[in-house]
Coordinates of C-alpha atoms in Angstrom, one line a residue:
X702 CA 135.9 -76.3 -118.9
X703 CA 132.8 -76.7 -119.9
X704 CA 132.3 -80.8 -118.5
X705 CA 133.8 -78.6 -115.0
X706 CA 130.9 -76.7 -115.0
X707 CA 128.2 -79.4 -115.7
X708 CA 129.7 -81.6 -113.0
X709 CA 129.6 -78.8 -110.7
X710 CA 125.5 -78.5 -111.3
X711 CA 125.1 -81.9 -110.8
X712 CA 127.3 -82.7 -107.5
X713 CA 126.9 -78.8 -106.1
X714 CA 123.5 -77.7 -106.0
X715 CA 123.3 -77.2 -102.5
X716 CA 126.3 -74.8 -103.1
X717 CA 124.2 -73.0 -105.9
X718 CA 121.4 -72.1 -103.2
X719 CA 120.7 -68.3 -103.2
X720 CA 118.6 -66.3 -100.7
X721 CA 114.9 -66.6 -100.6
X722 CA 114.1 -63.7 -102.7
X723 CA 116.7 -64.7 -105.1
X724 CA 116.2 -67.0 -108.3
X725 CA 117.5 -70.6 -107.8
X726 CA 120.7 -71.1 -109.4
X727 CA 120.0 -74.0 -112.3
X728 CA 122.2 -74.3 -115.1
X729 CA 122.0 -76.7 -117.9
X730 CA 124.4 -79.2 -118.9
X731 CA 125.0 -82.5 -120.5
X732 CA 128.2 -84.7 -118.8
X733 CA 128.9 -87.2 -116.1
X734 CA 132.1 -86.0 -115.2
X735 CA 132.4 -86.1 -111.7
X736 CA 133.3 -83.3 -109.6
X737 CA 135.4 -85.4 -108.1
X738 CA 137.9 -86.0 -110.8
X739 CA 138.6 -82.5 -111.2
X740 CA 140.8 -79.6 -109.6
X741 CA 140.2 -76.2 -107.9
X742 CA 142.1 -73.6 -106.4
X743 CA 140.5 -74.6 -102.5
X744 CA 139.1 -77.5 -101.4
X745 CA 135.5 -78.5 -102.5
X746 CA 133.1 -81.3 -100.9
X747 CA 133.7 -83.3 -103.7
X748 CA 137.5 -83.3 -103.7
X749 CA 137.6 -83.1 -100.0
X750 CA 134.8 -84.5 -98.2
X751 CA 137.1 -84.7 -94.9
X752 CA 137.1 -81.3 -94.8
X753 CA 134.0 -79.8 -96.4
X754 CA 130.6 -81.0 -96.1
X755 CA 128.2 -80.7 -98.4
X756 CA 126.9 -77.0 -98.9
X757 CA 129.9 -75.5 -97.6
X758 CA 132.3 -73.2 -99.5
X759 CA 135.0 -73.4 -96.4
X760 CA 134.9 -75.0 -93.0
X761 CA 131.8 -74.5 -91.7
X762 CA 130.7 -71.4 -93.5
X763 CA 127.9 -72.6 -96.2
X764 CA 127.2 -71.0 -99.9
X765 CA 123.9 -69.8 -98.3
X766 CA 125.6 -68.0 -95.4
X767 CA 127.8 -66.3 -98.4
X768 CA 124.9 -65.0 -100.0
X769 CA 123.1 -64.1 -97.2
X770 CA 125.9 -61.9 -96.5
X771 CA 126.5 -60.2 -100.0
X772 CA 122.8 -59.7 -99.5
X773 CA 123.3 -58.1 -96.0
X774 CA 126.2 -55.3 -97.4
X775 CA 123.7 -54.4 -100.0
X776 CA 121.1 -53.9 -98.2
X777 CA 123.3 -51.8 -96.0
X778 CA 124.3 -49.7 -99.2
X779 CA 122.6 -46.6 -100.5
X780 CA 120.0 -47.3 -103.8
X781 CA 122.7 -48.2 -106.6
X782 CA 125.8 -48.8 -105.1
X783 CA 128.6 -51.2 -105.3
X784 CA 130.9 -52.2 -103.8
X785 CA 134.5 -52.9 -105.0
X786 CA 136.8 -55.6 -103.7
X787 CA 140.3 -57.0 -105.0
X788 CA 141.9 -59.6 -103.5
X789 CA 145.1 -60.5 -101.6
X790 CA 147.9 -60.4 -103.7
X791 CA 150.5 -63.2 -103.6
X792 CA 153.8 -62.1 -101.4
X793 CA 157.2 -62.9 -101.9
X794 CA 160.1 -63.7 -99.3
X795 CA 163.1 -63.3 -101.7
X796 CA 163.5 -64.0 -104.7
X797 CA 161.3 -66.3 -106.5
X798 CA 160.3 -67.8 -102.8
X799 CA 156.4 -66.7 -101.3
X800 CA 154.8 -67.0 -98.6
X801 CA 151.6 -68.9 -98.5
X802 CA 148.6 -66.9 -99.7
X803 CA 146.0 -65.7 -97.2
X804 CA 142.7 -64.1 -98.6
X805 CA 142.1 -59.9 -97.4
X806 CA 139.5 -60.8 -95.3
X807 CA 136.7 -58.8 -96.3
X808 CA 136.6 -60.5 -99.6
X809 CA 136.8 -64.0 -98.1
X810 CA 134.5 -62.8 -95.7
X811 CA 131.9 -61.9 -98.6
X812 CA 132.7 -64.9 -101.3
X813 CA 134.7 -67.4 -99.9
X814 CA 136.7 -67.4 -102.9
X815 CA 140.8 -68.1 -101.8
X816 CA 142.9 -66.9 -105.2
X817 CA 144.6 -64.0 -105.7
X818 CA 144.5 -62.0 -108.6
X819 CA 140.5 -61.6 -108.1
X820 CA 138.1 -58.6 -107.5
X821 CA 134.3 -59.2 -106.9
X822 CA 131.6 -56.7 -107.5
X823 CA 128.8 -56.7 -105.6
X824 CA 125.9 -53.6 -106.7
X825 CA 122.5 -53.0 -104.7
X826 CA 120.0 -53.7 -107.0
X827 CA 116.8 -52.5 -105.3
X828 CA 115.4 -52.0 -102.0
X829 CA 114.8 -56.2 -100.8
X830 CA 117.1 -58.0 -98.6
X831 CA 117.8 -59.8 -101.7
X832 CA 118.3 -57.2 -104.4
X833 CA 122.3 -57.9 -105.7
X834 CA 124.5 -58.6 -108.0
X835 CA 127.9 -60.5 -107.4
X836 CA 130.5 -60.7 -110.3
X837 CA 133.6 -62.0 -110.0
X838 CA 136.7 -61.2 -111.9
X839 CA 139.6 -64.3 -111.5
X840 CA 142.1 -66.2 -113.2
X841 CA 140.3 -68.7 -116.4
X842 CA 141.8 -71.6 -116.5
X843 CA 144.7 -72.3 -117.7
X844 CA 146.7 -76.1 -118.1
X845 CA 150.2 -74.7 -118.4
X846 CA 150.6 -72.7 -116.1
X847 CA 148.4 -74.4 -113.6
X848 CA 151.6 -77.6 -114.3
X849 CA 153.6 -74.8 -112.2
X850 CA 151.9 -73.2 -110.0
X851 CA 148.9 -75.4 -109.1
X852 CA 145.4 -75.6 -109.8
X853 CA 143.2 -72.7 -109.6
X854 CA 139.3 -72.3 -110.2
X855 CA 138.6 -70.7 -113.1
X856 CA 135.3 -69.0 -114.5
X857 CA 132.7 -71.9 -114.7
X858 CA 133.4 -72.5 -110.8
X859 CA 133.0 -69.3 -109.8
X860 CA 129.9 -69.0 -111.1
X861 CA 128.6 -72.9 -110.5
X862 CA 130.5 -73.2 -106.7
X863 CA 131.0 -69.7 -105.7
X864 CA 127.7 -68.4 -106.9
X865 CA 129.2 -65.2 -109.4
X866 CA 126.1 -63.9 -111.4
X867 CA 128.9 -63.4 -113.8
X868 CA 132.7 -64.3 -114.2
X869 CA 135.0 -62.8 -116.0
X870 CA 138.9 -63.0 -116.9
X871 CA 140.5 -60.4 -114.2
X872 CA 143.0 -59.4 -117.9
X873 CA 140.1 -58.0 -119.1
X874 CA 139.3 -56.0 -116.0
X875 CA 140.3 -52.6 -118.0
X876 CA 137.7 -53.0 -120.5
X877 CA 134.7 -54.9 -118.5
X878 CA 134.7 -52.9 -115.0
X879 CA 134.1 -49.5 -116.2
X880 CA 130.1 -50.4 -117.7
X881 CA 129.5 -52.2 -114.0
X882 CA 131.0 -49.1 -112.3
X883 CA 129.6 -45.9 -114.9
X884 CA 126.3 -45.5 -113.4
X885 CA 126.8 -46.5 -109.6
X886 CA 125.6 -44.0 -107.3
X887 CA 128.2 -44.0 -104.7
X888 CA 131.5 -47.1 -105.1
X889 CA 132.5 -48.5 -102.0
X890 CA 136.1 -49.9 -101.8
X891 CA 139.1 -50.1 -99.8
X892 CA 142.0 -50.8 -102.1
X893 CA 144.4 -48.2 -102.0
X894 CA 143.5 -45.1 -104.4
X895 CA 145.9 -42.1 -103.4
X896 CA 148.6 -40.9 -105.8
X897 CA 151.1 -42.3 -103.1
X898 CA 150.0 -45.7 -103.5
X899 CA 151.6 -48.8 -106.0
X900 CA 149.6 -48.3 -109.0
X901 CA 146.9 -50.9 -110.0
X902 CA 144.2 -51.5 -112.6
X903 CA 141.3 -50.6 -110.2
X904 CA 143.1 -47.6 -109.0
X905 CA 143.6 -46.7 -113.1
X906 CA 140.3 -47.3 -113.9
X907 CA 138.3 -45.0 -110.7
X908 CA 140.8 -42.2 -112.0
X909 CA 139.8 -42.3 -115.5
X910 CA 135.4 -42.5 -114.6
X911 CA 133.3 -39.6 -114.7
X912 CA 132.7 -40.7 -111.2
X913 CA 129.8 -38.4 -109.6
X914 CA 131.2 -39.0 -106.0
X915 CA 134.9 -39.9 -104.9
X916 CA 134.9 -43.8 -103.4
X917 CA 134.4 -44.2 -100.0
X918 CA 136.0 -46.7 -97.3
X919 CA 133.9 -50.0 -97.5
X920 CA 135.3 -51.1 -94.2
X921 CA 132.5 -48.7 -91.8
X922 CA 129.9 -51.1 -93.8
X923 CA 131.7 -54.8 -93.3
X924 CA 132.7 -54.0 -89.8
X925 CA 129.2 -54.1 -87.8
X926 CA 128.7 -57.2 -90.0
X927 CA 131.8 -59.4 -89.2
X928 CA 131.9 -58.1 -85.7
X929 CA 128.7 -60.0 -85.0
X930 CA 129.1 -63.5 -85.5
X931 CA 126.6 -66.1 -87.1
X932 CA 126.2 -70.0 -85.2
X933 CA 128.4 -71.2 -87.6
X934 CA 131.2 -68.9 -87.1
X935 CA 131.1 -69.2 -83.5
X936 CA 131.6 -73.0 -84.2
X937 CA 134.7 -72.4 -86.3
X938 CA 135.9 -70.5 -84.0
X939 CA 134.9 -73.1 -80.9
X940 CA 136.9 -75.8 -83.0
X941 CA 139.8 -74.1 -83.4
X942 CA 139.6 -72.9 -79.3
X943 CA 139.0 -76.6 -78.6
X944 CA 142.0 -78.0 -80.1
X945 CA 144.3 -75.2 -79.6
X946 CA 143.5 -75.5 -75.6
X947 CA 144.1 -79.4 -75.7
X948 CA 147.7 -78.6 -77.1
X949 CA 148.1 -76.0 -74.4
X950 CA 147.6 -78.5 -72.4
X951 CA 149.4 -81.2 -73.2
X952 CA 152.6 -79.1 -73.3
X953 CA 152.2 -77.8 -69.7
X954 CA 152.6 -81.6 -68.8
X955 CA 156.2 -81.4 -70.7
X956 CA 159.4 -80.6 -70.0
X957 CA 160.6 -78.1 -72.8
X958 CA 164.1 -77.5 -73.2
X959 CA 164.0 -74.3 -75.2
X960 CA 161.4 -71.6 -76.9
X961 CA 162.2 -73.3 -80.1
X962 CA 161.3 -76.7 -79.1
X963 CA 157.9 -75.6 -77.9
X964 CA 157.5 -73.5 -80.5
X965 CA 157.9 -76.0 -82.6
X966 CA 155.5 -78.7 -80.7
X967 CA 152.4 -76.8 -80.6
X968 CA 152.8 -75.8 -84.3
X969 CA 152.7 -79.7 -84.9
X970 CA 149.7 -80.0 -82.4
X971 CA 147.5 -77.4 -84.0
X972 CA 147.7 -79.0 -87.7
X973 CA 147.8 -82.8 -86.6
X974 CA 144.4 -82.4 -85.1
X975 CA 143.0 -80.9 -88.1
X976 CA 143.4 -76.9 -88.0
X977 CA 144.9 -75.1 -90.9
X978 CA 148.1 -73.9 -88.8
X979 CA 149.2 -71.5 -86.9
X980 CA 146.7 -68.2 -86.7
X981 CA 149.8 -66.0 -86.1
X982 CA 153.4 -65.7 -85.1
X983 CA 153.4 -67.2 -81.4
X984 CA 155.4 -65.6 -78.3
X985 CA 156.8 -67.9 -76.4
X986 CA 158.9 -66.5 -73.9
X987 CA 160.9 -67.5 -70.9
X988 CA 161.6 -65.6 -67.9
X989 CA 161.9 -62.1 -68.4
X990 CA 161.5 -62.4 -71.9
X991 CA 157.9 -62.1 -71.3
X992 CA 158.1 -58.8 -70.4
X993 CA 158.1 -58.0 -74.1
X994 CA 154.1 -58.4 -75.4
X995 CA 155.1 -59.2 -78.7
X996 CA 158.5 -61.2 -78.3
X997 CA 158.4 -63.8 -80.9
X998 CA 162.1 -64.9 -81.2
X999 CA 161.6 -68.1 -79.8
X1000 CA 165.0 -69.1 -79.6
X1001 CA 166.1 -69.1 -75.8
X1002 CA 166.8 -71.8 -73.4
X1003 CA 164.2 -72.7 -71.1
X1004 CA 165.6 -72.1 -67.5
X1005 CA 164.1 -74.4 -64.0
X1006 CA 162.7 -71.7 -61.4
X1007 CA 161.4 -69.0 -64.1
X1008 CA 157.7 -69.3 -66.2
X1009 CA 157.1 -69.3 -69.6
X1010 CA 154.6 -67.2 -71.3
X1011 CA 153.0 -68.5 -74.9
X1012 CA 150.2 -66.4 -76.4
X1013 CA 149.4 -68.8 -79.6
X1014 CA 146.4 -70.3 -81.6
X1015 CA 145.2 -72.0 -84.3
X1016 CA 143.1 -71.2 -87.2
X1017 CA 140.4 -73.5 -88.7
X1018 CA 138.6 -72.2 -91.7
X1019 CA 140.6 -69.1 -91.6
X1020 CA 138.5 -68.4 -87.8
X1021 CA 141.5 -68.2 -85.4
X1022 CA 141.6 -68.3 -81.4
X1023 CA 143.7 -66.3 -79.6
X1024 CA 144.9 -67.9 -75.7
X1025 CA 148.1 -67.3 -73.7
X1026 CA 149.2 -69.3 -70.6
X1027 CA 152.2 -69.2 -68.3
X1028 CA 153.3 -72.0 -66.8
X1029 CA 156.5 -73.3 -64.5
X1030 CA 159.1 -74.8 -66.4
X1031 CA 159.9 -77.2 -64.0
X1032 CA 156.7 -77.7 -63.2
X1033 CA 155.6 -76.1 -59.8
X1034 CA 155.3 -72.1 -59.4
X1035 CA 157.4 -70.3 -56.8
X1036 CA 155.5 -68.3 -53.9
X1037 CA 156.0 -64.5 -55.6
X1038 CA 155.0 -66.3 -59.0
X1039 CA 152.0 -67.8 -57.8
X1040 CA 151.0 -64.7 -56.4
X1041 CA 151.5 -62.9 -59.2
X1042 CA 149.7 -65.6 -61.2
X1043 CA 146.6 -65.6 -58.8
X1044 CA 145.8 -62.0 -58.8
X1045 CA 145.8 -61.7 -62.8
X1046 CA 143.9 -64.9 -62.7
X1047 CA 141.0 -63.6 -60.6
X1048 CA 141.1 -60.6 -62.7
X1049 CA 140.5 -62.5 -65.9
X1050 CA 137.5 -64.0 -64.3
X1051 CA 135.8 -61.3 -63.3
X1052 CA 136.3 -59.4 -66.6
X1053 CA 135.2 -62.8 -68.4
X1054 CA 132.1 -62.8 -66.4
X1055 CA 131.2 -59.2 -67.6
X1056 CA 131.0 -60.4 -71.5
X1057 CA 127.6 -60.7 -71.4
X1058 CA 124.5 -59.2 -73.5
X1059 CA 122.8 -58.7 -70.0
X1060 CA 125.4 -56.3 -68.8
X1061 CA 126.0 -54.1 -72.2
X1062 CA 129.3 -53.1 -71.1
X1063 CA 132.4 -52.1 -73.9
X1064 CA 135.8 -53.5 -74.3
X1065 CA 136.4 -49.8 -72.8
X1066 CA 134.1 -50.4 -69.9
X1067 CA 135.6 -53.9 -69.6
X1068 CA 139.3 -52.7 -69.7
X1069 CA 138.6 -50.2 -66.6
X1070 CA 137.1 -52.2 -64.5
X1071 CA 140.0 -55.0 -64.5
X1072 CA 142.5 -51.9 -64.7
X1073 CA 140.8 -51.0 -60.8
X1074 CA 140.3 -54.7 -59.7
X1075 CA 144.1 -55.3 -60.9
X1076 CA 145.3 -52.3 -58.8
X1077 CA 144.0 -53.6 -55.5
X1078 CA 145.0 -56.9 -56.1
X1079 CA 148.2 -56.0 -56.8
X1080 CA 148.3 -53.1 -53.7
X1081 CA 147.3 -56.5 -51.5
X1082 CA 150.7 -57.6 -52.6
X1083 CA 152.4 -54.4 -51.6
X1084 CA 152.7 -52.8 -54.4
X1085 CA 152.6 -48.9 -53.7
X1086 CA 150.1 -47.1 -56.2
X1087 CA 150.2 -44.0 -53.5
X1088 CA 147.0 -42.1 -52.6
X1089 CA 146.0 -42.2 -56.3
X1090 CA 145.5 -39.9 -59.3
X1091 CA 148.2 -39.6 -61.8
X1092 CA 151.0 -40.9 -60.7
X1093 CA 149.1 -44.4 -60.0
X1094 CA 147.9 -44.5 -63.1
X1095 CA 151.4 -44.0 -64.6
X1096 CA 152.2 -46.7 -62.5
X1097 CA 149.3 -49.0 -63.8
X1098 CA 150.6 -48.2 -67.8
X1099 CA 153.9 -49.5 -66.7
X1100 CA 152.7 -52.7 -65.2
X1101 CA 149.6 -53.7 -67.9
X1102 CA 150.4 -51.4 -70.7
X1103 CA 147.7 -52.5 -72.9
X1104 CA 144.1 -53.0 -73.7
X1105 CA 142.2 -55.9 -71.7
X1106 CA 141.1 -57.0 -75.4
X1107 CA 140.3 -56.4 -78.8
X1108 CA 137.6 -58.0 -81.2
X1109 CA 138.5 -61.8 -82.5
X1110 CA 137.1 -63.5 -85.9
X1111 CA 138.7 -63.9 -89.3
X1112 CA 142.0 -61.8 -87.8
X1113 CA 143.4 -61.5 -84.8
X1114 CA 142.5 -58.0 -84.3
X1115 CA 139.4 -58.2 -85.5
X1116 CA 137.2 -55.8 -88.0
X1117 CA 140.0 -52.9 -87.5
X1118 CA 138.4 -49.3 -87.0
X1119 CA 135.4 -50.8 -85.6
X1120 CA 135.9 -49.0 -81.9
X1121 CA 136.4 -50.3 -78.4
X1122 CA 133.5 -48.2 -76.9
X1123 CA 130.4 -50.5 -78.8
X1124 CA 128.3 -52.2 -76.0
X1125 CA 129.2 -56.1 -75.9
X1126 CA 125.8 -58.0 -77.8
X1127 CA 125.1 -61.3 -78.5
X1128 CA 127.6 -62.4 -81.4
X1129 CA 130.5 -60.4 -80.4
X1130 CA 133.9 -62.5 -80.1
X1131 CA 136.8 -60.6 -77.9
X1132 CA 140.0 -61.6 -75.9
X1133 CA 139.9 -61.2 -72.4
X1134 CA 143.4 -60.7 -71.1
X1135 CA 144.8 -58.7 -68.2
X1136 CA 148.6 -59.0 -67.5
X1137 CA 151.4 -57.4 -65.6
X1138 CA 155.0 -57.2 -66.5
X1139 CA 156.7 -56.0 -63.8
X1140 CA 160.6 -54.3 -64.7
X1141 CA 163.4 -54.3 -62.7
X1142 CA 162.4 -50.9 -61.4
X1143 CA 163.1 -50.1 -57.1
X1144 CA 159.2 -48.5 -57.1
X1145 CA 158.2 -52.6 -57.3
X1146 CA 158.5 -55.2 -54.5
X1147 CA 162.1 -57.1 -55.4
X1148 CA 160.5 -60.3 -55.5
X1149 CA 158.5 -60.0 -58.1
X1150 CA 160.9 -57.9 -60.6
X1151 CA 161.3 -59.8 -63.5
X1152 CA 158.0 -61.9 -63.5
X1153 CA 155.2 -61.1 -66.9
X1154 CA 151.9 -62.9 -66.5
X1155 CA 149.3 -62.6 -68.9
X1156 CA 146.2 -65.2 -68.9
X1157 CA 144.2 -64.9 -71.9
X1158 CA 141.2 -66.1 -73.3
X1159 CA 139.1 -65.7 -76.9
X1160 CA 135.1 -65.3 -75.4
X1161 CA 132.2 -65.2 -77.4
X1162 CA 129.4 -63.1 -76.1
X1163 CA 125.9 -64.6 -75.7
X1164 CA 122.3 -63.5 -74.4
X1165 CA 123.4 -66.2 -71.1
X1166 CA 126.4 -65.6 -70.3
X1167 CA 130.2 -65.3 -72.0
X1168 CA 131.0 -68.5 -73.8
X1169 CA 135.1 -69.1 -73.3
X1170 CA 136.0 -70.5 -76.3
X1171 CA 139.1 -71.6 -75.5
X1172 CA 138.4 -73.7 -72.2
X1173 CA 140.2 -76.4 -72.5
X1174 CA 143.4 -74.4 -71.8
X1175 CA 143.5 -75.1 -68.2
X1176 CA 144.7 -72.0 -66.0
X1177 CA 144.1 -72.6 -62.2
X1178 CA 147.3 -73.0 -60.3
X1179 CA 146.3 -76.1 -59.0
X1180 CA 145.4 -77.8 -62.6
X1181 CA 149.0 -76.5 -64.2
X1182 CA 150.8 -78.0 -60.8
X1183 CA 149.2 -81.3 -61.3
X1184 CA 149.7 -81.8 -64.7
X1185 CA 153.0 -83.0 -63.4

């Protein structure tokens, strides 16, 4: 491994670049091997220069931006802490079948590293922006089994391309954790430590430490950091919004048969235009079906004279976007849908136009006014709310059941525990989407029993204004209807 590492020096030092109050990271080697020539467990520039420029660790995201953040968590940390990290493990279908490997996010969101069978270390070193270390426990390298399972990393590159102080085997975790961990004043982690939980190395080794405190949740100290996004995560994220609202548009011009066969279209749409995939499991539901939020059968017939509601994305550097539509199948909305359509739509408008720094409203804030704008829209359609109080509000769960939107990033539901109520600030990525489902309930006007309409947007708040990241999506009745 060693020509790996020499290569790496030579071809990466942009990737080796460390925060200013942080020594440059120059190693020494003799070889000419290229980078190129080699394999690692993700792509690098060198092996995949159509997807990583140079500097960057993934899409977008460069090894400075890594560091900077390490160096942000430690900062955040009392004098001597660390913090404690394992990675994703590999899950299995059945039998010997997996599924494809996706990182925990905190971990990618602190290394960039995508292997599992990995923990990284990260301890506050003293009281400067830039006082850390990062080590990094993975798999060494290995030929044989790498002929069966693929190519991973190893040590050298997780030093020379994922900037580790120090790398070590993660089999020798029992014996080389305990003298990083012995002397830390607090340990922050979030792997699973209770005597109810599947038993682990980590989890072996905190029991058997003379800790002087129990661990504590390292999520209320990564949340306020991923919740705020940097430029070059909100360009990730505008990518994947752009291309994932171009495919929303180009199937409204279809004709779809079935779920499936849309389904299955904007799947191919998202990857041929260069995303990773599919950010989650997709609804795509037909008629009534969209009455259920999270329906994701896909499997009906699509039926001329009902809509079809998709709530889908794409993910490009593991930053995902989050949009839903509804559309006519056969291409032209009828009078009660339309109406239905309209009065969400102008709700999602206004409650885009209030993610702004300027305003310094909450999610929570957000998600009451469109709850009172959606009520008198919908009582101009004659629905019957009463005079008010308790029983409309009963009334208003049934019809839009949920929140108006929830944090977006590296997940879906972004940075969970970190609450609803925090005032909106420059940085701060949310979904905006009101919706009504209305059952086949007498309280409801008949015609519009039956119909679900959610419109749905991923926004990125900004000192200006809301950025909708996903514009490309087209919504207005007019735009859908002429698509055909």
């Amino acid at each position: 491994m060693r020509l790996a590492r020499a290569a790496l020096r030579q071809v990466h030092r942009p990737l080796c670049a460390r925060s200013s109050s942080r020594r440059a990271c120059i190693r020494s080697y003799a070889t000419t091997v290229s980078a190129a020539e080699l394999e690692f467990g993700q792509p690098v520039h060198e092996t995949h220069p159509h997807i990583l420029k140079p500097g960057e660790i993934t899409p977008g995201i460069t090894a400075q931006e890594y560091a900077d953040r390490r160096a942000k968590l430690a900062f955040s940390l009392p004098d001597g802490a660390v913090a404690v990290l394992p990675s994703a493990e590999l899950k299995y279908r059945s039998g010997p079948v997996f599924y494809p490997f996706r990182q925990e996010s905190n971990f990618l969101y602190l290394t960039g590293f995508s292997e599992p069978e990995s923990l990284a270390v990260i301890r506050k070193t003293g009281p400067a922006l830039g006082d850390y270390t990062f080590h990094l426990f993975c798999r060494p390298k290995d030929a044989l089994a790498e002929q069966w399972s693929g190519p991973w990393s190893g040590l050298r590159a997780a030093e020379d391309v994922f900037n580790a102080d120090s790398a070590a085997d993660i089999a020798a975790l029992p014996s080389l954790l305990p003298p990083l961990l012995r002397d830390a004043t607090r340990i922050y982690t979030d792997a699973p430590l209770s005597a109810t939980a599947a038993p682990s190395p980590l989890a072996s080794i905190l029991r058997d430490l003379p800790l002087r405190h129990a661990p504590l949740p390292l999520s209320p100290q990564t949340n306020p950091l991923r919740a705020v996004k940097s430029p070059a995560e909100i360009a990730a994220m505008r990518h994947a919004g752009r291309v994932s609202g171009r495919a929303f548009t180009s199937a409204m011009r279809q004709v779809w048969a079935s779920e499936h066969e849309l389904h299955a279209y904007l799947a191919h749409a998202f990857a041929q235009h260069g995303l990773a995939g599919e950010a989650y499991v997709p609804v795509v539901a037909g008629g009534p079906r969209g009455r259920l939020i999270h329906y994701t059968h896909n499997s009906a017939l699509l039926r001329p004279g009902e809509t079809v509601l998709v709530d889908a994305g794409g993910e490009y550097g593991w930053y995902i976007t989050d949009i839903t539509r509804v559309w006519p199948v056969a291409g032209r909305f009828s009078p009660p849908q339309r109406d239905l359509y309209a009065a969400v739509l102008a709700v999602q408008r206004t409650s885009v136009r209030l993610c702004s720094a300027a305003a310094g409203l909450s999610l929570d804030a957000i998600h009451r006014a469109a709850e009172a704008a959606l009520q008198a829209e919908l009582e101009r359609l004659g629905f019957d709310f009463g005079r008010g109080g308790a029983a409309a509000s009963e009334l208003m769960g049934v019809l839009f059941p949920h929140h108006i939107g929830h944090y977006v990033g590296l997940d879906v539901h972004d940075v969970p525990g970190y609450p609803r109520s925090v005032p909106l600030r420059a940085g701060h990525c949310v979904t905006i989407e009101p919706g009504v489902y209305v059952p086949d309930d007498e309280r409801f006007p008949k015609h519009f029993r039956g119909l679900a309409v959610r419109i749905e947007d991923s926004v990125c708040v900004d000192e200006e204004g809301p950025i909708v990241l996903s514009v490309e999506a087209v919504k207005e009745v007019e735009d859908i209807e002429a698509l055909r």
